[in-house]
Tab-separated table of C-alpha atoms in Angstrom:
chain	number	residue	atom	x	y	z
O	44	MET	CA	104.207	133.219	252.149
O	45	SER	CA	103.829	132.425	255.836
O	46	SER	CA	105.994	129.620	257.104
O	47	GLY	CA	105.435	127.149	259.908
O	48	LEU	CA	102.396	125.737	261.636
O	49	GLY	CA	102.231	128.655	264.063
O	50	ALA	CA	101.562	131.055	261.192
O	51	VAL	CA	98.199	129.425	260.494
O	52	PRO	CA	95.527	131.400	262.406
O	53	LEU	CA	93.837	129.702	265.344
O	54	ALA	CA	90.160	128.914	264.740
O	55	PRO	CA	87.606	130.777	266.889
O	56	GLY	CA	86.232	128.998	269.936
O	57	TYR	CA	89.565	128.053	271.508
O	58	VAL	CA	89.466	127.372	275.274
O	59	PRO	CA	92.695	126.905	277.269
O	60	LEU	CA	93.493	123.241	278.010
O	61	LEU	CA	90.404	121.944	276.143
O	62	GLY	CA	91.255	123.695	272.897
O	63	HIS	CA	88.387	123.338	270.397
O	64	THR	CA	86.990	120.124	271.872
O	65	ALA	CA	83.951	121.811	273.444
O	66	ALA	CA	83.108	123.693	270.236
O	67	MET	CA	83.393	120.507	268.187
O	68	LEU	CA	81.210	118.484	270.552
O	69	ARG	CA	78.599	121.244	270.794
O	70	ASP	CA	78.015	121.715	267.043
O	71	ARG	CA	80.609	119.967	264.924
O	72	LEU	CA	79.160	120.877	261.506
O	73	GLY	CA	78.400	124.478	262.371
O	74	PHE	CA	81.891	124.825	263.796
O	75	LEU	CA	83.640	123.256	260.802
O	76	ALA	CA	81.592	125.063	258.141
O	77	SER	CA	81.193	128.474	259.800
O	78	PRO	CA	82.081	131.274	257.360
O	79	GLY	CA	84.773	133.873	257.745
O	80	GLN	CA	87.472	131.698	259.273
O	81	GLY	CA	89.952	131.802	256.395
O	82	ASP	CA	91.262	129.213	253.949
O	83	LEU	CA	93.252	127.367	256.633
O	84	VAL	CA	92.812	127.474	260.401
O	85	ARG	CA	94.426	125.635	263.288
O	86	LEU	CA	92.397	123.345	265.528
O	87	ARG	CA	93.599	122.273	268.965
O	88	PHE	CA	92.355	119.196	270.837
O	89	GLY	CA	94.368	118.980	274.041
O	90	PRO	CA	97.983	118.560	272.900
O	91	GLN	CA	96.950	117.671	269.325
O	92	THR	CA	96.995	120.258	266.553
O	93	MET	CA	95.322	119.922	263.158
O	94	VAL	CA	94.999	122.299	260.230
O	95	LEU	CA	91.462	122.519	258.887
O	96	VAL	CA	91.365	123.181	255.133
O	97	ARG	CA	88.290	125.227	254.213
O	98	ASP	CA	88.938	126.586	250.711
O	99	PRO	CA	87.356	124.299	248.033
O	100	ASP	CA	90.374	124.502	245.703
O	101	LEU	CA	92.760	123.632	248.520
O	102	VAL	CA	90.488	120.761	249.568
O	103	GLN	CA	90.851	119.401	246.041
O	104	GLN	CA	94.624	119.842	246.181
O	105	VAL	CA	94.817	117.787	249.369
O	106	LEU	CA	92.481	115.052	248.126
O	107	ARG	CA	94.148	114.664	244.726
O	108	ASP	CA	97.773	114.654	245.908
O	109	ASP	CA	97.694	111.511	248.033
O	110	ARG	CA	101.478	111.228	248.025
O	111	THR	CA	102.061	114.568	249.769
O	112	PHE	CA	98.873	114.362	251.835
O	113	ASP	CA	98.804	110.712	252.842
O	114	LYS	CA	96.142	108.941	254.882
O	115	GLY	CA	96.827	109.607	258.530
O	116	GLY	CA	96.039	111.928	261.388
O	117	PRO	CA	93.975	111.328	264.550
O	118	PHE	CA	90.843	110.086	262.788
O	119	PHE	CA	92.573	107.521	260.597
O	120	ASP	CA	94.853	106.422	263.402
O	121	ARG	CA	91.704	105.470	265.308
O	122	ALA	CA	90.044	103.961	262.244
O	123	ARG	CA	93.058	101.683	261.707
O	124	GLU	CA	92.461	100.212	265.151
O	125	ILE	CA	89.166	98.894	263.751
O	126	VAL	CA	89.732	98.130	260.064
O	127	GLY	CA	93.490	97.597	259.942
O	128	ASP	CA	95.130	98.671	256.691
O	129	GLY	CA	92.089	98.277	254.461
O	130	LEU	CA	91.538	100.228	251.267
O	131	ALA	CA	90.134	103.255	253.108
O	132	THR	CA	92.966	103.561	255.633
O	133	CYS	CA	96.123	102.041	254.119
O	134	PRO	CA	99.006	104.428	253.331
O	135	HIS	CA	99.864	105.579	249.825
O	136	ASP	CA	102.534	102.946	249.212
O	137	ARG	CA	99.977	100.129	249.615
O	138	HIS	CA	96.924	101.772	248.122
O	139	ARG	CA	97.385	101.296	244.354
O	140	ARG	CA	97.693	97.514	244.621
O	141	GLN	CA	94.720	97.208	246.972
O	142	ARG	CA	92.625	99.465	244.740
O	143	ARG	CA	93.331	97.301	241.686
O	144	LEU	CA	92.373	94.185	243.627
O	145	CYS	CA	89.150	95.606	245.095
O	146	GLN	CA	87.885	97.401	241.983
O	147	PRO	CA	86.472	94.267	240.255
O	148	ALA	CA	84.016	93.772	243.124
O	149	PHE	CA	82.271	96.989	242.042
O	150	ARG	CA	82.278	96.566	238.271
O	151	PRO	CA	78.968	97.258	236.471
O	152	GLY	CA	78.579	93.572	235.568
O	153	ARG	CA	77.962	92.729	239.229
O	154	LEU	CA	75.371	95.473	239.673
O	155	PRO	CA	72.264	93.415	238.747
O	156	ASP	CA	72.974	90.882	241.515
O	157	TYR	CA	73.540	93.657	244.050
O	158	THR	CA	70.415	95.611	243.044
O	159	GLU	CA	68.222	92.548	243.349
O	160	ALA	CA	69.684	91.860	246.805
O	161	VAL	CA	69.079	95.348	248.198
O	162	THR	CA	65.527	95.681	246.857
O	163	ALA	CA	64.632	92.250	248.273
O	164	ALA	CA	66.053	93.349	251.636
O	165	ALA	CA	63.955	96.526	251.539
O	166	ARG	CA	60.764	94.579	250.813
O	167	GLU	CA	61.486	92.089	253.603
O	168	GLU	CA	62.301	94.785	256.166
O	169	THR	CA	59.105	96.713	255.442
O	170	ALA	CA	56.802	93.674	255.216
O	171	VAL	CA	55.898	94.075	258.905
O	172	TRP	CA	54.889	97.747	258.565
O	173	ASN	CA	51.217	98.687	258.855
O	174	ASP	CA	49.396	101.799	257.739
O	175	GLY	CA	49.870	104.464	260.424
O	176	ASP	CA	52.796	102.803	262.210
O	177	VAL	CA	55.449	105.019	263.762
O	178	ILE	CA	58.955	103.747	263.028
O	179	ASP	CA	62.305	104.763	264.452
O	180	VAL	CA	64.134	105.331	261.185
O	181	ALA	CA	67.476	105.498	262.994
O	182	ARG	CA	66.965	101.844	263.973
O	183	VAL	CA	65.088	100.547	260.946
O	184	MET	CA	67.522	101.826	258.312
O	185	PRO	CA	70.610	100.166	259.861
O	186	ALA	CA	68.666	96.896	260.022
O	187	LEU	CA	67.656	97.262	256.381
O	188	ALA	CA	71.188	98.209	255.308
O	189	SER	CA	72.622	95.298	257.270
O	190	ARG	CA	70.195	92.871	255.652
O	191	ALA	CA	71.092	94.228	252.204
O	192	LEU	CA	74.817	94.063	252.874
O	193	ALA	CA	74.585	90.516	254.211
O	194	ARG	CA	73.099	89.565	250.841
O	195	THR	CA	75.651	91.441	248.742
O	196	MET	CA	78.695	90.608	250.864
O	197	PHE	CA	77.928	87.070	252.010
O	198	SER	CA	74.971	85.905	249.846
O	199	SER	CA	72.951	85.779	253.102
O	200	ARG	CA	74.833	82.651	254.168
O	201	LEU	CA	75.775	84.060	257.559
O	202	PRO	CA	73.594	83.058	260.531
O	203	ALA	CA	71.355	85.916	261.624
O	204	GLN	CA	73.014	85.963	265.057
O	205	THR	CA	76.455	86.419	263.473
O	206	THR	CA	75.227	89.338	261.368
O	207	ARG	CA	73.642	90.963	264.420
O	208	GLN	CA	76.844	90.538	266.410
O	209	ILE	CA	78.899	92.138	263.621
O	210	ASN	CA	76.485	95.073	263.534
O	211	ASP	CA	76.498	95.485	267.312
O	212	ASP	CA	80.297	95.432	267.463
O	213	ILE	CA	80.623	97.927	264.599
O	214	GLY	CA	78.132	100.233	266.331
O	215	THR	CA	80.125	100.088	269.567
O	216	LEU	CA	83.364	100.864	267.752
O	217	LEU	CA	82.055	103.729	265.627
O	218	HIS	CA	80.441	105.423	268.603
O	219	SER	CA	83.794	105.315	270.402
O	220	VAL	CA	86.034	106.627	267.602
O	221	ILE	CA	85.367	110.354	268.014
O	222	ARG	CA	85.766	110.354	271.790
O	223	ARG	CA	88.998	108.375	271.417
O	224	MET	CA	90.212	110.792	268.724
O	225	LEU	CA	89.647	113.742	271.050
O	226	THR	CA	91.135	111.984	274.114
O	227	PRO	CA	94.906	112.393	274.457
O	228	ALA	CA	97.148	109.417	275.228
O	229	PRO	CA	97.534	107.712	277.651
O	230	PHE	CA	93.995	108.448	278.884
O	231	ASP	CA	92.520	106.729	275.805
O	232	ARG	CA	93.796	103.420	277.191
O	233	ALA	CA	92.487	103.818	280.737
O	234	PRO	CA	90.495	100.719	281.818
O	235	THR	CA	87.150	102.511	281.850
O	236	PRO	CA	83.926	100.589	281.052
O	237	GLY	CA	83.779	102.334	277.674
O	238	HIS	CA	87.336	101.375	276.760
O	239	LEU	CA	86.797	97.766	277.843
O	240	ARG	CA	83.619	97.558	275.691
O	241	TYR	CA	85.585	99.001	272.798
O	242	GLU	CA	88.392	96.454	273.100
O	243	ARG	CA	85.994	93.507	273.438
O	244	ALA	CA	84.062	94.596	270.360
O	245	ARG	CA	87.252	95.190	268.357
O	246	ARG	CA	88.710	91.744	269.112
O	247	ARG	CA	85.398	89.925	268.595
O	248	LEU	CA	84.723	91.649	265.258
O	249	ARG	CA	88.158	90.732	263.927
O	250	GLN	CA	87.807	87.108	265.069
O	251	THR	CA	84.327	86.777	263.552
O	252	VAL	CA	85.238	88.228	260.154
O	253	SER	CA	88.551	86.358	259.975
O	254	GLY	CA	86.687	83.096	260.635
O	255	VAL	CA	84.181	83.821	257.848
O	256	VAL	CA	86.985	84.644	255.390
O	257	ALA	CA	88.957	81.481	256.244
O	258	GLY	CA	85.840	79.339	255.839
O	259	ARG	CA	84.967	80.835	252.477
O	260	ARG	CA	88.594	80.473	251.266
O	261	ALA	CA	88.458	76.764	252.132
O	262	ASP	CA	85.101	76.441	250.378
O	263	GLY	CA	86.508	77.799	247.102
O	264	THR	CA	83.074	78.334	245.501
O	265	ASP	CA	82.139	81.569	243.727
O	266	HIS	CA	78.907	82.694	245.385
O	267	HIS	CA	78.643	85.807	243.146
O	268	ASP	CA	78.928	88.149	246.100
O	269	LEU	CA	81.408	90.776	247.268
O	270	LEU	CA	83.389	88.338	249.398
O	271	SER	CA	83.854	85.948	246.476
O	272	ALA	CA	85.015	88.856	244.311
O	273	LEU	CA	87.621	89.851	246.892
O	274	LEU	CA	88.892	86.299	247.356
O	275	SER	CA	89.224	85.669	243.630
O	276	ALA	CA	90.791	89.015	242.652
O	277	ALA	CA	94.229	88.814	241.020
O	278	ASP	CA	96.474	91.697	240.019
O	279	PRO	CA	98.666	91.060	236.956
O	280	GLN	CA	100.345	94.461	237.471
O	281	THR	CA	101.847	93.485	240.813
O	282	SER	CA	105.619	93.531	240.588
O	283	GLY	CA	107.353	93.420	243.907
O	284	ASP	CA	104.879	95.594	245.828
O	285	GLY	CA	102.920	92.717	247.334
O	286	PRO	CA	101.204	89.407	246.558
O	287	VAL	CA	99.172	89.170	243.356
O	288	SER	CA	96.016	88.506	245.391
O	289	LEU	CA	94.668	89.718	248.714
O	290	THR	CA	95.802	87.793	251.774
O	291	ASP	CA	93.155	86.564	254.206
O	292	GLU	CA	94.093	89.364	256.598
O	293	GLU	CA	93.705	91.946	253.826
O	294	VAL	CA	90.340	90.469	252.815
O	295	ALA	CA	89.193	90.723	256.437
O	296	ASP	CA	90.296	94.389	256.474
O	297	GLN	CA	88.255	95.062	253.315
O	298	VAL	CA	85.194	93.194	254.622
O	299	ILE	CA	85.158	95.254	257.828
O	300	THR	CA	85.700	98.463	255.847
O	301	PHE	CA	82.863	97.704	253.420
O	302	PHE	CA	80.571	96.532	256.205
O	303	ILE	CA	81.012	99.847	258.016
O	304	ALA	CA	80.495	101.859	254.838
O	305	GLY	CA	77.549	99.712	253.789
O	306	THR	CA	75.677	99.867	257.086
O	307	GLU	CA	76.418	102.982	259.143
O	308	THR	CA	76.922	105.468	256.308
O	309	THR	CA	74.319	104.052	253.902
O	310	ALA	CA	71.756	103.758	256.693
O	311	GLY	CA	72.532	107.314	257.756
O	312	LEU	CA	72.069	108.578	254.215
O	313	MET	CA	68.713	106.808	253.846
O	314	SER	CA	67.598	108.184	257.216
O	315	TRP	CA	68.387	111.750	256.152
O	316	VAL	CA	66.597	111.215	252.821
O	317	LEU	CA	63.406	110.112	254.565
O	318	HIS	CA	63.722	112.929	257.104
O	319	GLU	CA	63.854	115.533	254.332
O	320	LEU	CA	61.030	113.935	252.343
O	321	ALA	CA	58.816	113.996	255.440
O	322	ARG	CA	59.635	117.684	255.868
O	323	HIS	CA	58.927	118.431	252.179
O	324	PRO	CA	55.716	116.623	251.148
O	325	GLY	CA	55.650	118.306	247.730
O	326	ILE	CA	59.082	116.919	246.885
O	327	GLN	CA	58.026	113.513	248.216
O	328	GLU	CA	54.922	113.362	246.020
O	329	HIS	CA	56.849	114.491	242.956
O	330	LEU	CA	59.380	111.730	243.630
O	331	HIS	CA	56.599	109.169	244.027
O	332	ALA	CA	54.930	110.183	240.744
O	333	HIS	CA	58.208	110.032	238.824
O	334	THR	CA	59.253	106.708	240.348
O	335	ALA	CA	55.833	105.141	239.747
O	336	GLY	CA	55.974	106.211	236.123
O	337	VAL	CA	59.302	104.461	235.645
O	338	LEU	CA	58.616	101.253	237.570
O	339	ARG	CA	54.855	100.804	236.957
O	340	GLY	CA	54.358	98.824	240.127
O	341	ARG	CA	57.358	96.462	239.984
O	342	PRO	CA	60.566	96.463	242.042
O	343	PRO	CA	63.487	98.434	240.588
O	344	ARG	CA	66.091	96.569	238.547
O	345	ALA	CA	69.618	97.621	237.676
O	346	ALA	CA	68.451	98.596	234.174
O	347	ASP	CA	65.939	101.047	235.721
O	348	LEU	CA	68.465	103.048	237.709
O	349	PRO	CA	69.428	105.552	234.957
O	350	ALA	CA	65.734	106.399	234.434
O	351	LEU	CA	65.178	106.995	238.164
O	352	SER	CA	66.741	110.422	237.753
O	353	HIS	CA	64.660	112.266	240.330
O	354	ALA	CA	65.496	109.706	243.006
O	355	ARG	CA	69.167	110.230	242.146
O	356	GLN	CA	68.758	114.011	242.554
O	357	VAL	CA	67.125	113.504	245.963
O	358	VAL	CA	70.018	111.279	247.037
O	359	ASP	CA	72.639	113.723	245.726
O	360	GLU	CA	71.002	116.584	247.616
O	361	ALA	CA	70.865	114.535	250.822
O	362	LEU	CA	74.561	113.736	250.379
O	363	ARG	CA	75.275	117.458	250.042
O	364	LEU	CA	73.172	118.626	252.964
O	365	HIS	CA	73.736	115.646	255.296
O	366	SER	CA	76.920	113.891	254.208
O	367	PRO	CA	77.419	110.951	256.627
O	368	VAL	CA	81.193	111.305	256.195
O	369	TRP	CA	81.834	114.570	258.023
O	370	LEU	CA	85.582	114.509	258.695
O	371	LEU	CA	88.706	113.202	256.959
O	372	THR	CA	92.276	113.587	258.153
O	373	ARG	CA	95.591	113.444	256.321
O	374	THR	CA	99.280	113.718	257.229
O	375	VAL	CA	101.747	115.923	255.346
O	376	THR	CA	104.623	113.681	254.254
O	377	THR	CA	107.078	116.410	253.216
O	378	ASP	CA	107.430	120.166	253.748
O	379	THR	CA	104.920	121.651	251.328
O	380	ARG	CA	103.007	124.756	250.372
O	381	LEU	CA	99.251	124.836	250.853
O	382	GLY	CA	97.659	128.130	249.909
O	383	ALA	CA	99.505	130.970	251.601
O	384	PHE	CA	101.247	128.731	254.113
O	385	ARG	CA	104.198	126.384	254.133
O	386	LEU	CA	103.439	123.368	256.287
O	387	PRO	CA	106.126	121.116	257.761
O	388	ALA	CA	106.163	117.347	257.300
O	389	GLY	CA	104.085	115.625	259.954
O	390	THR	CA	101.342	118.266	260.019
O	391	ALA	CA	97.904	116.741	260.590
O	392	ILE	CA	95.333	117.979	258.056
O	393	ALA	CA	91.557	117.944	258.562
O	394	ILE	CA	88.970	118.141	255.760
O	395	SER	CA	85.195	118.271	256.080
O	396	PRO	CA	82.858	117.958	253.075
O	397	TYR	CA	80.617	120.463	254.855
O	398	THR	CA	83.075	123.311	254.259
O	399	VAL	CA	82.363	122.725	250.550
O	400	HIS	CA	78.738	121.547	250.651
O	401	TRP	CA	77.553	124.445	252.826
O	402	ASN	CA	79.567	127.077	250.947
O	403	PRO	CA	77.056	129.675	249.616
O	404	ASP	CA	79.377	130.587	246.739
O	405	LEU	CA	79.094	127.021	245.434
O	406	HIS	CA	75.545	126.216	246.553
O	407	PRO	CA	73.073	129.103	246.871
O	408	ARG	CA	70.806	128.716	249.912
O	409	PRO	CA	73.127	125.972	251.201
O	410	ARG	CA	70.975	124.961	254.195
O	411	GLU	CA	67.862	124.341	252.036
O	412	PHE	CA	66.932	120.888	250.738
O	413	ASP	CA	66.504	121.435	246.991
O	414	PRO	CA	66.954	118.372	244.740
O	415	ASP	CA	66.243	120.552	241.690
O	416	ARG	CA	69.689	122.109	242.056
O	417	TRP	CA	70.941	118.864	240.470
O	418	ASN	CA	68.693	119.143	237.389
O	419	THR	CA	71.691	120.343	235.400
O	420	PRO	CA	74.922	118.329	235.641
O	421	ARG	CA	77.505	120.251	237.642
O	422	THR	CA	80.711	121.193	235.877
O	423	ASP	CA	82.471	122.197	239.120
O	424	ARG	CA	83.082	118.633	240.273
O	425	GLY	CA	84.877	119.862	243.375
O	426	ALA	CA	81.587	121.263	244.714
O	427	HIS	CA	80.307	117.813	245.694
O	428	VAL	CA	82.725	115.601	247.613
O	429	PRO	CA	80.693	113.222	249.829
O	430	PHE	CA	82.953	110.332	248.756
O	431	GLY	CA	86.187	112.295	248.575
O	432	ALA	CA	88.069	112.920	245.349
O	433	GLY	CA	91.177	111.892	243.485
O	434	PRO	CA	92.925	108.522	243.833
O	435	ARG	CA	91.407	107.866	247.272
O	436	ARG	CA	87.791	108.513	246.242
O	437	CYS	CA	85.594	105.781	247.743
O	438	VAL	CA	85.791	102.658	245.562
O	439	GLY	CA	82.151	101.843	246.304
O	440	ASP	CA	80.685	105.287	245.619
O	441	ARG	CA	78.585	104.185	242.637
O	442	PHE	CA	77.376	101.141	244.513
O	443	ALA	CA	76.391	103.233	247.545
O	444	VAL	CA	74.412	105.746	245.481
O	445	GLN	CA	72.717	103.115	243.336
O	446	GLU	CA	71.875	101.027	246.400
O	447	THR	CA	70.265	104.068	248.026
O	448	VAL	CA	68.339	104.935	244.843
O	449	ALA	CA	67.046	101.340	244.612
O	450	VAL	CA	65.984	101.243	248.278
O	451	LEU	CA	64.400	104.711	248.092
O	452	SER	CA	62.465	103.794	244.946
O	453	THR	CA	61.235	100.601	246.610
O	454	LEU	CA	60.054	102.425	249.745
O	455	ILE	CA	58.477	105.430	248.061
O	456	GLY	CA	56.427	103.208	245.775
O	457	SER	CA	54.512	101.704	248.701
O	458	TRP	CA	54.776	104.199	251.549
O	459	ARG	CA	54.361	107.874	252.343
O	460	PHE	CA	56.363	109.325	255.243
O	461	THR	CA	55.320	112.094	257.637
O	462	ALA	CA	56.997	113.522	260.714
O	463	ASP	CA	55.777	112.195	264.059
O	464	THR	CA	57.165	115.098	266.054
O	465	GLU	CA	58.317	118.668	265.512
O	466	ARG	CA	61.347	118.186	267.736
O	467	PRO	CA	64.768	118.537	266.067
O	468	VAL	CA	66.581	115.348	265.131
O	469	LYS	CA	69.242	114.317	267.624
O	470	VAL	CA	72.523	113.290	266.028
O	471	ALA	CA	74.786	110.501	267.261
O	472	LEU	CA	78.347	111.296	268.306
O	473	SER	CA	79.864	108.831	265.889
O	474	ALA	CA	82.405	108.472	263.104
O	475	SER	CA	79.472	109.096	260.733
O	476	TYR	CA	76.990	111.964	260.908
O	477	VAL	CA	73.813	109.969	261.460
O	478	PRO	CA	70.558	110.475	263.409
O	479	ARG	CA	70.400	109.058	266.919
O	480	THR	CA	66.616	109.055	266.970
O	481	LEU	CA	64.266	109.824	264.079
O	482	ARG	CA	60.614	108.842	264.325
O	483	LEU	CA	58.410	108.955	261.224
O	484	ARG	CA	54.860	107.787	260.570
O	485	VAL	CA	54.343	105.526	257.549
O	486	HIS	CA	51.194	105.577	255.417
O	487	ALA	CA	50.454	102.769	252.960
O	488	ARG	CA	49.925	103.976	249.406
O	489	ARG	CA	46.949	102.561	247.531
O	490	PRO	CA	47.629	101.187	244.049
O	491	GLY	CA	46.393	103.604	241.439
O	492	PRO	CA	46.814	104.781	237.853
O	493	VAL	CA	50.443	105.046	236.805
O	494	GLY	CA	51.591	107.944	234.689
O	495	GLY	CA	54.844	108.526	232.902
O	496	PRO	CA	57.953	110.267	234.241
O	497	GLU	CA	57.597	114.024	234.532
C-alpha cells in the first residue's frame, strides 16, 4: 500500500503555478470523467491539493462513511459562506439531528400539496406561450422552478419582488462559488467588483430569509408548506446534541439550502430534459403518447406519478447524462486507507457523479441519451448517484424527481419542443452544471384521441 498524499499520481493536464485550473475551466466534465487516470488522482489548484476519487466502489465508500469522510473541502467551505451550516453542509456531528428535523417536510403525506403547487406553477408560466414562440429555456425554467418553490416553500405568500430578489442573489452567489473555490486566499477577498457583488448578495439574502422566518414564527399558523414543516418539526430523540427543534438561524440555513436546490438544480435538470427531447423527437413523441394515456387531458396529480413511468425514465437518464450536481468535496478526518493509498487526516477529497455516470463499464454508450436503459430496475445502486449516497444523500431527492416528472408531464401534454439552432449549448460556470443559453421553439399540441400507456 502506498502511503502519503504524494504517492497518489498527479492527474494529467497539470501546468506549473496554475495546476489543473485551466483544464477544469476548459472542460470540467471531460476532465473529471476522462478514462485511464486511475482510481485516485491528485488535483492541484494553486496551493490547494485535492484527491479525485474515480473508482465507483471507492466513491461509495467515501459517500457512505460520513464520519471518516466528513463534509468539507474547498467547495463546501465556499458553500457554507452562503447557506451556513444547513443540512447539506453541516459537519457529521450536527447532521443526524438536522436530518431528523428536516425529514418530515418531505414525507409522502405532504406530496399532494407539493404536486398541485408545481403543476399550477408550470401552467401559469407557460400560459403566455404561443405556437411557434422561441423561448430561452435557461431563463424560463428558473422562473418556473422559482414560482413552484415559492408555492411549496412559502405558500406563495411572499411578494413577487422579494422572490425575484432571492433568486437574483442566489444566482449571483452560485456563479461566484467556483471562481472563489479556485482562487487562493487572500486574493478571494480582494475588493474587486465581483467580490463586492458577492458580499452584497450574501448579506441581503441572509437578511431577507431571516426576516421571512421570524415573521412566520411570530404568525404561528401552519400554512401546509415547507417552511411551516421546518418551523414545527420536533425531535424526541434529541438528548444533549442540540435543541429539540430548529432555531430560527437553522431554519434560515435550510430555507436557503432548499431554495438553491429547488431552483438552480431543478431548473437545470428540466432544461437538460427539454434539450434532449428536442434532439430526440422519437423519444419525445413516445413520452407524449404515454403521458397522454395516463393523464387523459388533465393535470398530473400525486396519485398519477407512479404510472408516469416513462417520464421518470427520461428524468433518470437526464440525471445520469447531465447531473446538475457535478462536484462534491469531503475532508478526511483521520488517517485512513482508500483503495491502494493511505491518506492522512486533513486530505481534501473530490467526487464527481460523472466519473460514475459516464463510466462505460456501468453504462454502455455513456454519452448517448437512452431512457430505455432504465426499463429494468438497476441492482447496482452505486451506478446512479445524482443525489449522493449514504447518510448524506439529498433529503429532498424524491421531491426533486417527482417535481420534475410532474412539470415535464404538464409541459409535454400541451407542447412539442424543437431546437432553434444547431449550435452547442453553452454551460454556465456555476456551482451547478446548467445551461447558460438554450433556445427552443415551442409548438402547441392539438387535442386529439387519447390512447392508453404503451
